[in-house]
Coordinates of C-alpha atoms in Angstrom, one line a residue:
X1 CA 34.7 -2.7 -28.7
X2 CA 38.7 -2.8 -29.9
X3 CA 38.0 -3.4 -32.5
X4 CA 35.1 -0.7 -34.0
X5 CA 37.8 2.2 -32.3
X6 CA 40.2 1.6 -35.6
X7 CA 37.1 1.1 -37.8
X8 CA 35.5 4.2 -36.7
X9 CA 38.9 5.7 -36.6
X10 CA 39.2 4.9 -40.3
X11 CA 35.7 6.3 -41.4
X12 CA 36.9 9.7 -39.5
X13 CA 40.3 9.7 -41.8
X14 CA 38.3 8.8 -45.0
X15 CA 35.9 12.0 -44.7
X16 CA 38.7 14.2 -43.5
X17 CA 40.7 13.4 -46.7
X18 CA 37.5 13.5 -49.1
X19 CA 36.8 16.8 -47.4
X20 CA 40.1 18.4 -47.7
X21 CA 40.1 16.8 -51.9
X22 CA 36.9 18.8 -52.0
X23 CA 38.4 21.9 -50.8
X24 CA 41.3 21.7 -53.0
X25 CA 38.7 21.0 -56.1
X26 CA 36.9 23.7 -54.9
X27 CA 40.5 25.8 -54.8
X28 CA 41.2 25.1 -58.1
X29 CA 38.2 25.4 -59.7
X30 CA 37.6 29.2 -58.0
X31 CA 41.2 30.0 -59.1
X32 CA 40.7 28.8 -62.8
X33 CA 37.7 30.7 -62.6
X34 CA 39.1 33.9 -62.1
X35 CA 42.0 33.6 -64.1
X36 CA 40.0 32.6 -67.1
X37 CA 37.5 35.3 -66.8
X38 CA 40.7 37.8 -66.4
X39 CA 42.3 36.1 -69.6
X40 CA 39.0 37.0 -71.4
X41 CA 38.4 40.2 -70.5
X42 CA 42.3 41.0 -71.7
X43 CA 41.1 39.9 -74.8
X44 CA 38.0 41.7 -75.1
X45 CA 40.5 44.9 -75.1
X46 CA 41.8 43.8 -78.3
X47 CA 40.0 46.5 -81.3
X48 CA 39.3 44.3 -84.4
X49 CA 39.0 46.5 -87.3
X50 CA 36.8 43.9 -89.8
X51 CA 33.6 43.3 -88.0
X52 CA 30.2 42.8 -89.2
X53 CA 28.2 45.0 -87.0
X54 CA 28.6 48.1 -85.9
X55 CA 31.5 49.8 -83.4
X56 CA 28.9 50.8 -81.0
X57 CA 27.1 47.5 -81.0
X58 CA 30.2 45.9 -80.2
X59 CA 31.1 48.4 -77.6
X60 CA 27.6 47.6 -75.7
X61 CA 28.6 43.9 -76.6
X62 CA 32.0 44.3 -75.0
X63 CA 30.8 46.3 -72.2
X64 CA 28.3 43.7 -71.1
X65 CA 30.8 40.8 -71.4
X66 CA 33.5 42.3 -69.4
X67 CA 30.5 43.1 -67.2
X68 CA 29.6 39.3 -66.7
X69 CA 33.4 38.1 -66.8
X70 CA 34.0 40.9 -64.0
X71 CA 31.1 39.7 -61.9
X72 CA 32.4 36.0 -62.1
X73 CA 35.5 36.8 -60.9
X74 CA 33.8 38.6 -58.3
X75 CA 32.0 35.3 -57.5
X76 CA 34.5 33.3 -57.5
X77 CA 36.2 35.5 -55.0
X78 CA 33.6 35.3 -52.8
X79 CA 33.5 31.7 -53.0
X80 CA 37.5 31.6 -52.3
X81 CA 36.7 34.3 -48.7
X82 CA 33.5 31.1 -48.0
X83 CA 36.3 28.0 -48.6
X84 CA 38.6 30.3 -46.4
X85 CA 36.2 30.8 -43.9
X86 CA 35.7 26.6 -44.0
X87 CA 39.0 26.1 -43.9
X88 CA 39.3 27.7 -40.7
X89 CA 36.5 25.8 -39.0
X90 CA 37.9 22.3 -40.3
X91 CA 41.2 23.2 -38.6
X92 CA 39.3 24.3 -35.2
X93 CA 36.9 21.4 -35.0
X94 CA 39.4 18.5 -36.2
X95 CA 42.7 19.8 -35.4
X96 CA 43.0 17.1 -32.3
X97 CA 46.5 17.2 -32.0
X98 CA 47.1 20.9 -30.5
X99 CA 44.2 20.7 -28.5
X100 CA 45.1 17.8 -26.7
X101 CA 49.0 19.6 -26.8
X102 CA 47.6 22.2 -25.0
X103 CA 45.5 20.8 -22.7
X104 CA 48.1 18.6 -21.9
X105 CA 50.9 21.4 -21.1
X106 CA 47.9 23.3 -19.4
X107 CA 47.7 20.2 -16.6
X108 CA 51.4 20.0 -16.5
X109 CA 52.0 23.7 -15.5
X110 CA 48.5 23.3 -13.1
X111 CA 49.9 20.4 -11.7
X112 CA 53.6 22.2 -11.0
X113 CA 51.8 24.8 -9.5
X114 CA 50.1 22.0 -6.8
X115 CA 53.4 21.2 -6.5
X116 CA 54.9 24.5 -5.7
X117 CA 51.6 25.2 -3.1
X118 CA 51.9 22.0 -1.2
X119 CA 55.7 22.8 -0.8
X120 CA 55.4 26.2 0.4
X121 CA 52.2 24.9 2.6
X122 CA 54.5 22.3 3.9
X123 CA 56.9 24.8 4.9
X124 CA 54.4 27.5 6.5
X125 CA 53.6 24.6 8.5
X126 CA 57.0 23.8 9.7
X127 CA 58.0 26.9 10.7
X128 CA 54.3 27.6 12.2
X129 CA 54.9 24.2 14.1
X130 CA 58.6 25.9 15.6
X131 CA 57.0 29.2 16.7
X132 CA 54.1 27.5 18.1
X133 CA 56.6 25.3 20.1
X134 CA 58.4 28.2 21.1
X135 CA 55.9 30.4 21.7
X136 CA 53.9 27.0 23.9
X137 CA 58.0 27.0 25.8
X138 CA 57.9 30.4 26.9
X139 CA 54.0 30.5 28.3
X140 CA 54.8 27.4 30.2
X141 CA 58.2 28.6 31.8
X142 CA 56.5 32.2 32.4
X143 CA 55.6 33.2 35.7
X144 CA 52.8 34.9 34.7
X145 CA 50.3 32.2 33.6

């Protein structure tokens, strides 16, 4: 049984890090994306005077190509907010570490606070133990019992 815990253990640390190359892939890839479709929109800005159709035709041509680039980066930005989005759940589902952190410093201040409550119970009892004396001194020496 040892010895499937570090094999098991392994498997766990070989999908996390394919995971997280995937996400960085994935990073990239969206980035480029949108950086490239940017770059070629800049350059559809650029007026050639030589062309062999018409300035209108290559208007609608333009138009619709900055159209499409414009919509890609738009995809790819929605793709970066989804990677974001699975990001965050990798870090809440497989971030161990602060979990156990905090459950751990979660017992250690419950467990103070026993502490603290069986001291103060301790001394409630003490001093209800003198008064009860007292009060259990002065019944028995009073003439009126």
């Amino acid at each position: 049984m040892a010895a499937q815990a570090p094999a098991s253990q392994r498997v766990i640390t070989q999908s996390k890090d394919s995971l997280l190359k995937t996400y960085q892939k994935r990073l990239k890839d969206d980035v480029r994306s949108m950086i490239d479709n940017y770059v070629e929109i800049i350059k559809l800005c650029k007026i050639e005077e030589t062309t062999q159709i018409t300035r209108a035709c290559q208007m609608e041509q333009d138009q619709y190509e900055m159209q499409v680039r414009a919509s890609n980066i738009v995809r790819a930005g929605h793709s970066l907010m989804k990677l974001i989005a699975d990001i965050r759940q990798f870090l809440i589902l497989n971030d161990f570490l602060s979990v156990n952190e905090s459950v751990t410093k979660s017992s250690h201040h419950y467990k103070q606070q026993v502490k603290d409550s069986d001291i103060k119970l301790a001394s409630i009892r003490d001093e209800m133990a003198v008064e009860l004396y007292e009060l259990e001194e002065e019944y028995y020496t009073s003439v009126y019992k």
